[in-house]
PDB file of C-alpha atoms and ligand atoms in Angstrom:
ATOM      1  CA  UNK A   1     -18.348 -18.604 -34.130  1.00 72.00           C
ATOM      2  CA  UNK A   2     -19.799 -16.163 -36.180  1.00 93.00           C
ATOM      3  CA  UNK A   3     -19.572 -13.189 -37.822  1.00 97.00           C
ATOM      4  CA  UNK A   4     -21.163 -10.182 -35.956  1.00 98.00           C
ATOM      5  CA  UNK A   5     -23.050  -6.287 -36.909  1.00 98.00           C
ATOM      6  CA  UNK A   6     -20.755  -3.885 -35.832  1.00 98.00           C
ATOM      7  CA  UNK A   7     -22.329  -0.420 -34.399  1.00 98.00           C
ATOM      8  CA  UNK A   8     -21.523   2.248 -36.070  1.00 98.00           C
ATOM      9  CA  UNK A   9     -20.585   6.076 -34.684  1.00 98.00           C
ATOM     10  CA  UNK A  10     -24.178   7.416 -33.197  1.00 98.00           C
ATOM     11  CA  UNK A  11     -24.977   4.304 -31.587  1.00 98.00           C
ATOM     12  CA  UNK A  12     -25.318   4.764 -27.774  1.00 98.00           C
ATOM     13  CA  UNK A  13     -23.779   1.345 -27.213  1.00 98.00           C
ATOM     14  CA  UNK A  14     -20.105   3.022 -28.414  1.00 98.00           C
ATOM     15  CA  UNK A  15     -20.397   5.918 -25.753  1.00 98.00           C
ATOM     16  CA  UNK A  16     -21.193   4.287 -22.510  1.00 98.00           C
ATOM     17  CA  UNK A  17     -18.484   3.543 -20.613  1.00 98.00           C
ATOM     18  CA  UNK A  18     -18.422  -0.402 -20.900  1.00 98.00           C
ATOM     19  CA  UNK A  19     -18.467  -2.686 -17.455  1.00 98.00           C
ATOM     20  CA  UNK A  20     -15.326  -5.044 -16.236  1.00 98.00           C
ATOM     21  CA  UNK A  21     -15.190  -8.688 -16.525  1.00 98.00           C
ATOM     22  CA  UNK A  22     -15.613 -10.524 -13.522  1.00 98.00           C
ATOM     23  CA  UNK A  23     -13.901 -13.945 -14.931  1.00 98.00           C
ATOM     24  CA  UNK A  24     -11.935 -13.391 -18.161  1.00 98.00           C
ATOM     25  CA  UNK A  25     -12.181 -17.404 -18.334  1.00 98.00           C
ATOM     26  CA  UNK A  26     -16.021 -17.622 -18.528  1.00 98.00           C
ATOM     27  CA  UNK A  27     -16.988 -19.496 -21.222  1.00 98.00           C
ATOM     28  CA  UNK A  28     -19.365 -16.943 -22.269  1.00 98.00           C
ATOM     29  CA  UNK A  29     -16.570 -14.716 -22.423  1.00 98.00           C
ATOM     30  CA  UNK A  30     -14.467 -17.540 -24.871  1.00 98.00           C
ATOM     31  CA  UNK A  31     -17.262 -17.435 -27.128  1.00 98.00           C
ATOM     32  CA  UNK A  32     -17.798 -13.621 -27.233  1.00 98.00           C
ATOM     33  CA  UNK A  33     -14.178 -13.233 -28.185  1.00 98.00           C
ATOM     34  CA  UNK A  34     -14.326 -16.128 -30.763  1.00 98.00           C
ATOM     35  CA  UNK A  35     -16.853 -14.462 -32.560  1.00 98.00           C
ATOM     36  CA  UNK A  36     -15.439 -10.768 -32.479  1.00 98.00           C
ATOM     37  CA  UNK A  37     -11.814 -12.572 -33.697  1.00 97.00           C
ATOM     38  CA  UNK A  38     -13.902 -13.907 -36.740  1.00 97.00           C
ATOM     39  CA  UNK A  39     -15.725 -10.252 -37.160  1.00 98.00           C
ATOM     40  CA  UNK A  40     -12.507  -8.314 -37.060  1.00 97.00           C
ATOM     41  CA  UNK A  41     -10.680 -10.710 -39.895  1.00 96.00           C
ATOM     42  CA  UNK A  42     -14.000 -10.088 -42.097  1.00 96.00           C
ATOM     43  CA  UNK A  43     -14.091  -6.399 -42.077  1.00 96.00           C
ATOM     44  CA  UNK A  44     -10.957  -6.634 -42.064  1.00 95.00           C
ATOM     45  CA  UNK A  45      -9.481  -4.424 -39.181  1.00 95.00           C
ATOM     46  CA  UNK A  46      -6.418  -4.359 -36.642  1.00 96.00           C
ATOM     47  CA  UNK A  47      -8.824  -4.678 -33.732  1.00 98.00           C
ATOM     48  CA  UNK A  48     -12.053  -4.124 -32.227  1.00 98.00           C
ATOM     49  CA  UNK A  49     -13.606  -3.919 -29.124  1.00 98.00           C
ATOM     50  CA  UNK A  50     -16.343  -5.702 -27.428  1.00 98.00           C
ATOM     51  CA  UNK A  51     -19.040  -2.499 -27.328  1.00 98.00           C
ATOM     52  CA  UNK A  52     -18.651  -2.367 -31.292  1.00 98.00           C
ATOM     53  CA  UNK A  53     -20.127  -5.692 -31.623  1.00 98.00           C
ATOM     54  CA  UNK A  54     -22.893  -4.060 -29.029  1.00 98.00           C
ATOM     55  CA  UNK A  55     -21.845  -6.135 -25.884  1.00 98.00           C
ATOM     56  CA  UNK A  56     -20.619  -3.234 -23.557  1.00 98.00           C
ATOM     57  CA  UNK A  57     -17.761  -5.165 -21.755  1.00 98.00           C
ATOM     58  CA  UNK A  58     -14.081  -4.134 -21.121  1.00 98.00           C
ATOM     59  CA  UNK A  59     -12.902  -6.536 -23.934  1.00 98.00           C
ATOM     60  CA  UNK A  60     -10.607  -6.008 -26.949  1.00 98.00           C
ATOM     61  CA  UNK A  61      -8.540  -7.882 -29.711  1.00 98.00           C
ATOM     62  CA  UNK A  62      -5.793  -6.885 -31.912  1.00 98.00           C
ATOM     63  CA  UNK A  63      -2.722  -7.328 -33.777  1.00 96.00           C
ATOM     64  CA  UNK A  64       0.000  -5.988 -35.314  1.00 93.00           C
ATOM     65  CA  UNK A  65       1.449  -6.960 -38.479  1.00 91.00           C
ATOM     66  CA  UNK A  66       5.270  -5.913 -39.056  1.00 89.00           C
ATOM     67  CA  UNK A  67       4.658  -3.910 -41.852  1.00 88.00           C
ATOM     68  CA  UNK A  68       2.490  -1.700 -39.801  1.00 89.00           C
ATOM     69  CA  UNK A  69       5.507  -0.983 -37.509  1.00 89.00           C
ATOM     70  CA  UNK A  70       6.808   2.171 -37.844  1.00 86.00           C
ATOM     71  CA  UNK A  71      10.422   1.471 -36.606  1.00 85.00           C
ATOM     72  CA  UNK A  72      10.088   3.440 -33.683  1.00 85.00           C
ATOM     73  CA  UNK A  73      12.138   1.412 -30.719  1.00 85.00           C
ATOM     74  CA  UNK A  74       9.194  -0.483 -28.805  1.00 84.00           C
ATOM     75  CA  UNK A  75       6.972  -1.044 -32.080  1.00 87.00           C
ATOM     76  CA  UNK A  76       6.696  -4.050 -32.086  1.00 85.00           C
ATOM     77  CA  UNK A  77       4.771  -6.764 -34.546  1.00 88.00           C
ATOM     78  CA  UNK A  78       2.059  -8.538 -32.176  1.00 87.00           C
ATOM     79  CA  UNK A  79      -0.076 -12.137 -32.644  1.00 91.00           C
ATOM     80  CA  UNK A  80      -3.998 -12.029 -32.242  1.00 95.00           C
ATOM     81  CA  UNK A  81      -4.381 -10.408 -28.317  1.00 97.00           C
ATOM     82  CA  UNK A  82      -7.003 -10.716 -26.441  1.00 98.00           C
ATOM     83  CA  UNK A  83      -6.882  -8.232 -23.350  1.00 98.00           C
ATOM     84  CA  UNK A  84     -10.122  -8.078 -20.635  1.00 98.00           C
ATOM     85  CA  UNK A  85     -10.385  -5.108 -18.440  1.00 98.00           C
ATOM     86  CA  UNK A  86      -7.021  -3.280 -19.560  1.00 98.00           C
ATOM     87  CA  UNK A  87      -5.488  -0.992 -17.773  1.00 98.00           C
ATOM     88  CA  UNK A  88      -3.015   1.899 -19.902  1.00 98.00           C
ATOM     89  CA  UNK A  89      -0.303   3.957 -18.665  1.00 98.00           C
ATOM     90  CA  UNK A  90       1.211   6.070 -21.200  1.00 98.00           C
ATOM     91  CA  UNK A  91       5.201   6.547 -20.528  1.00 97.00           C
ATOM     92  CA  UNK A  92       5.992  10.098 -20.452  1.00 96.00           C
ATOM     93  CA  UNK A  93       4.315  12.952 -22.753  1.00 96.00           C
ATOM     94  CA  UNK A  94       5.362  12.384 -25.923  1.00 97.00           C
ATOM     95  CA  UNK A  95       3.081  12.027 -28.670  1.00 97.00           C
ATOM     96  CA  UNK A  96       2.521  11.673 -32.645  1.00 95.00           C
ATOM     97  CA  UNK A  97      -0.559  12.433 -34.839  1.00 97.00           C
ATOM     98  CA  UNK A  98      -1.198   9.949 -37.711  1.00 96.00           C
ATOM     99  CA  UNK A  99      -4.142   8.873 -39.734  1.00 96.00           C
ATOM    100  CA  UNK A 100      -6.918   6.065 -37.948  1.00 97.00           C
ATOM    101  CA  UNK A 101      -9.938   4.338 -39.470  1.00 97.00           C
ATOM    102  CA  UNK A 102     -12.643   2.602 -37.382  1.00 98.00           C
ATOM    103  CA  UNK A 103     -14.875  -0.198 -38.621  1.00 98.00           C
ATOM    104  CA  UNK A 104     -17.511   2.203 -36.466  1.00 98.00           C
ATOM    105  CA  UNK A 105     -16.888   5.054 -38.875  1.00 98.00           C
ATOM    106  CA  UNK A 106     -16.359   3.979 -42.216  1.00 97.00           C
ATOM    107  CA  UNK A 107     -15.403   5.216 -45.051  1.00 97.00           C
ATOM    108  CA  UNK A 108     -13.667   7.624 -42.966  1.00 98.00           C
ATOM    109  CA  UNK A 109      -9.867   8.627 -41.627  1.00 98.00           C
ATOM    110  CA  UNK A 110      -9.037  11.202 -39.647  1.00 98.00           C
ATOM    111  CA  UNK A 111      -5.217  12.539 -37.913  1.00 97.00           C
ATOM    112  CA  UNK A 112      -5.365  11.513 -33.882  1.00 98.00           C
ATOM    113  CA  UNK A 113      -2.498  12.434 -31.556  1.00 97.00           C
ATOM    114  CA  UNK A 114      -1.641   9.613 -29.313  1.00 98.00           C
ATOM    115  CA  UNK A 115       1.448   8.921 -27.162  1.00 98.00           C
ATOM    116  CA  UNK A 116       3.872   7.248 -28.648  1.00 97.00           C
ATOM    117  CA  UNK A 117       5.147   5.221 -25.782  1.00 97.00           C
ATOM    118  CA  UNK A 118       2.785   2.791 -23.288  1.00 97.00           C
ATOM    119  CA  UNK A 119       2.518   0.060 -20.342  1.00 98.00           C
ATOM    120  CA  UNK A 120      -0.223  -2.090 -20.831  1.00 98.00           C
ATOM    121  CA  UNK A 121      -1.702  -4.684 -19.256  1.00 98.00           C
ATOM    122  CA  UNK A 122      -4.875  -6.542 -18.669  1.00 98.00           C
ATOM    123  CA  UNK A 123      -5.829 -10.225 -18.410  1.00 98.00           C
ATOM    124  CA  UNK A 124      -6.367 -13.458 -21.194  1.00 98.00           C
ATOM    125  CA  UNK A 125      -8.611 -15.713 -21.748  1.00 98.00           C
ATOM    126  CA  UNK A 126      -6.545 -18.203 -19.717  1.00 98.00           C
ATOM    127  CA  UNK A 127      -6.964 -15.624 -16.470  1.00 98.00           C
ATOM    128  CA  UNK A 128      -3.193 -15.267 -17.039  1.00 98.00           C
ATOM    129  CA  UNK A 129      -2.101 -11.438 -16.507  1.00 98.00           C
ATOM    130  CA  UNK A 130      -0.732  -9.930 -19.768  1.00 97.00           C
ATOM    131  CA  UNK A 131       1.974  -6.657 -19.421  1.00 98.00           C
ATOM    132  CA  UNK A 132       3.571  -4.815 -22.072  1.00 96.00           C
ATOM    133  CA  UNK A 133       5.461  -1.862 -23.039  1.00 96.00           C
ATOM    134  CA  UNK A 134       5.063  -1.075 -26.280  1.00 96.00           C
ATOM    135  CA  UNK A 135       5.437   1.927 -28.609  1.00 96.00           C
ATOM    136  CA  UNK A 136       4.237   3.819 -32.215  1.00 95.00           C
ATOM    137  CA  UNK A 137       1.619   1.694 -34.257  1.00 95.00           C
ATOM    138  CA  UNK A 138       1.231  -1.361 -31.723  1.00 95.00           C
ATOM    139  CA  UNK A 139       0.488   1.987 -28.523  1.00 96.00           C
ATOM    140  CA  UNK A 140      -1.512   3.553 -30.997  1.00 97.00           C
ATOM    141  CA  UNK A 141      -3.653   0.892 -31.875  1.00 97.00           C
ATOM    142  CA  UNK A 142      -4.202  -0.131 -28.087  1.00 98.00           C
ATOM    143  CA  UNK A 143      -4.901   3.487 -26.967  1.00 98.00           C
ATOM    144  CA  UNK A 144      -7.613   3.234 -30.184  1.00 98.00           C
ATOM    145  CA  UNK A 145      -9.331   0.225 -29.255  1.00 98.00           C
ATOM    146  CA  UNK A 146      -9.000   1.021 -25.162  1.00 98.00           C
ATOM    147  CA  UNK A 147     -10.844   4.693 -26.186  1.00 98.00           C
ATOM    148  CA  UNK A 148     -13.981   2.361 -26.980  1.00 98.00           C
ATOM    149  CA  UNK A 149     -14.574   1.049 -23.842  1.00 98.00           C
ATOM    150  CA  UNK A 150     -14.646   3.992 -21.788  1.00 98.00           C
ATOM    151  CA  UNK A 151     -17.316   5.648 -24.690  1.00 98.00           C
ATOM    152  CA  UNK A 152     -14.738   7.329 -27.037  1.00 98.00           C
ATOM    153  CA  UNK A 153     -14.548   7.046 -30.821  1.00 98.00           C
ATOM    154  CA  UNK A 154     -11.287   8.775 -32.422  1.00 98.00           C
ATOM    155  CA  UNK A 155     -13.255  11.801 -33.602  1.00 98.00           C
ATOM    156  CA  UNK A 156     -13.788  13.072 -30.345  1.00 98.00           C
ATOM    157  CA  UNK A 157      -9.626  12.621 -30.321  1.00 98.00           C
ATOM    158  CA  UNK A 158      -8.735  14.891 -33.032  1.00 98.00           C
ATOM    159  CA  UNK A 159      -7.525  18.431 -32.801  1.00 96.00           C
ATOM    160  CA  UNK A 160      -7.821  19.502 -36.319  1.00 97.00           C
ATOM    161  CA  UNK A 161     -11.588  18.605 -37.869  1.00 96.00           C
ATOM    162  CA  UNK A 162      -9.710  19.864 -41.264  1.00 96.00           C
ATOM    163  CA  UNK A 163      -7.763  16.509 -40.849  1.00 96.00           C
ATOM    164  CA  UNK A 164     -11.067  14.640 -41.287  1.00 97.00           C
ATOM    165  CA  UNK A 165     -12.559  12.923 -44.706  1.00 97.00           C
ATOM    166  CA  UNK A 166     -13.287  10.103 -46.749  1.00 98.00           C
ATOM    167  CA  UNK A 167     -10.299   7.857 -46.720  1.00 96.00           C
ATOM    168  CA  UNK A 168     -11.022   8.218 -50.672  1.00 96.00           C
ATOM    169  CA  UNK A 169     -10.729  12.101 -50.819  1.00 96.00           C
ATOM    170  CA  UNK A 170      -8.126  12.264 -48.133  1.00 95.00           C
ATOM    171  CA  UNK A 171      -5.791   9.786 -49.909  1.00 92.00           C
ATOM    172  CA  UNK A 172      -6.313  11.627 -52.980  1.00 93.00           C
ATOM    173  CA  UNK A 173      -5.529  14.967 -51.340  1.00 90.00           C
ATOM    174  CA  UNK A 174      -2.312  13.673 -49.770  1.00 88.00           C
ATOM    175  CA  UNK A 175      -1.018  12.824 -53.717  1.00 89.00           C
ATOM    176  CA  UNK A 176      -1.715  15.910 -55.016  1.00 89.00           C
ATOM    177  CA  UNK A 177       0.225  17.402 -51.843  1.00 86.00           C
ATOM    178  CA  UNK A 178       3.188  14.768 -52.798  1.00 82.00           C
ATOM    179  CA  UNK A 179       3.044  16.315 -56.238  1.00 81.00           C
ATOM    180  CA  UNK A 180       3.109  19.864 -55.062  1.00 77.00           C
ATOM    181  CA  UNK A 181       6.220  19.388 -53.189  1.00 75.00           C
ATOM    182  CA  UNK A 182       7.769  17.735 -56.152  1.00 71.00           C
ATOM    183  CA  UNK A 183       6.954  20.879 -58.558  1.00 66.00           C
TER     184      UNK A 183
HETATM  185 NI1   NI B   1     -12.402   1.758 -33.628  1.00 73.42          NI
END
């Protein structure tokens, strides 16, 4: 177990598309996980995905603590997952736009639309299949760390580049917009 370099935004190892698993219960595989589990709780982050640690294989881990939830029916708190080769299907159109970081960009936030509502599935490190509907912060956060393996970092998501910035600047602009409205 160790604690791994994670690429950062320019890197041609975050925009390839990344290559399946052939056995999610490879040892190789067990190890590769361990050590991006142990990277993601140091940065910290939610998740991260196998090509930011520069291994370009269809591999992710998050979670989802409860007070990340938004309270949107479907968002729901989630353990440590580990999903190989995952497979999304968002449920109907609807989306929401709200503010994502990236241990590959940081410093930086920026507003992304996603869908709010999702099937996902993919498979453990057991080989077991995993399937779940989920919806707001827990979909979000899936459709984020999915994007990596298939080459795309949220920038390339967003609709408005205005909605870009240091998470510094931007948090400091949304306060003096809260005080505005209360003038
Ligand atoms: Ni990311």
């Amino acid at each position: 177990m160790a604690i791994l370099k994670i690429a950062r935004m320019g890197h041609p190892v975050l925009a390839r598309v990344a290559d399946p698993v052939e056995d999610p219960t490879d040892p190789a595989i067990r190890d590769l996980v361990a050590d991006m589990i142990d990277t993601m709780i140091d940065a910290p982050g939610t998740g991260l995905a196998a090509p930011q640690v520069y291994v370009p294989l269809r591999v992710v881990v998050f979670f989802v603590r409860p007070e990340r939830t938004t309270g949107m029916e479907g968002d729901t708190p989630v353990d440590l997952t580990v999903l190989i080769n995952p497979v999304l299907e968002p449920l109907g159109q609807a989306a929401n736009a709200a503010f994502e970081g990236c241990l590959s960009v940081p410093g930086l936030t920026g507003k992304v639309n996603r869908f709010t509502h999702l099937r996902y599935s993919g498979f453990g490190l057991d080989g077991q299949r995993i399937e779940r509907t989920v919806a707001g912060f827990h979909a979000r956060v899936v459709q984020h760390e999915c994007d990596h393996l298939d080459g795309i970092l949220y920038p390339q998501r967003m609709d408005d580049l205005a909605e870009f910035g240091f998470v510094e600047e931007m948090r400091r602009r949304a306060a003096e917009q809260t005080q505005e409205t209360q003038k």
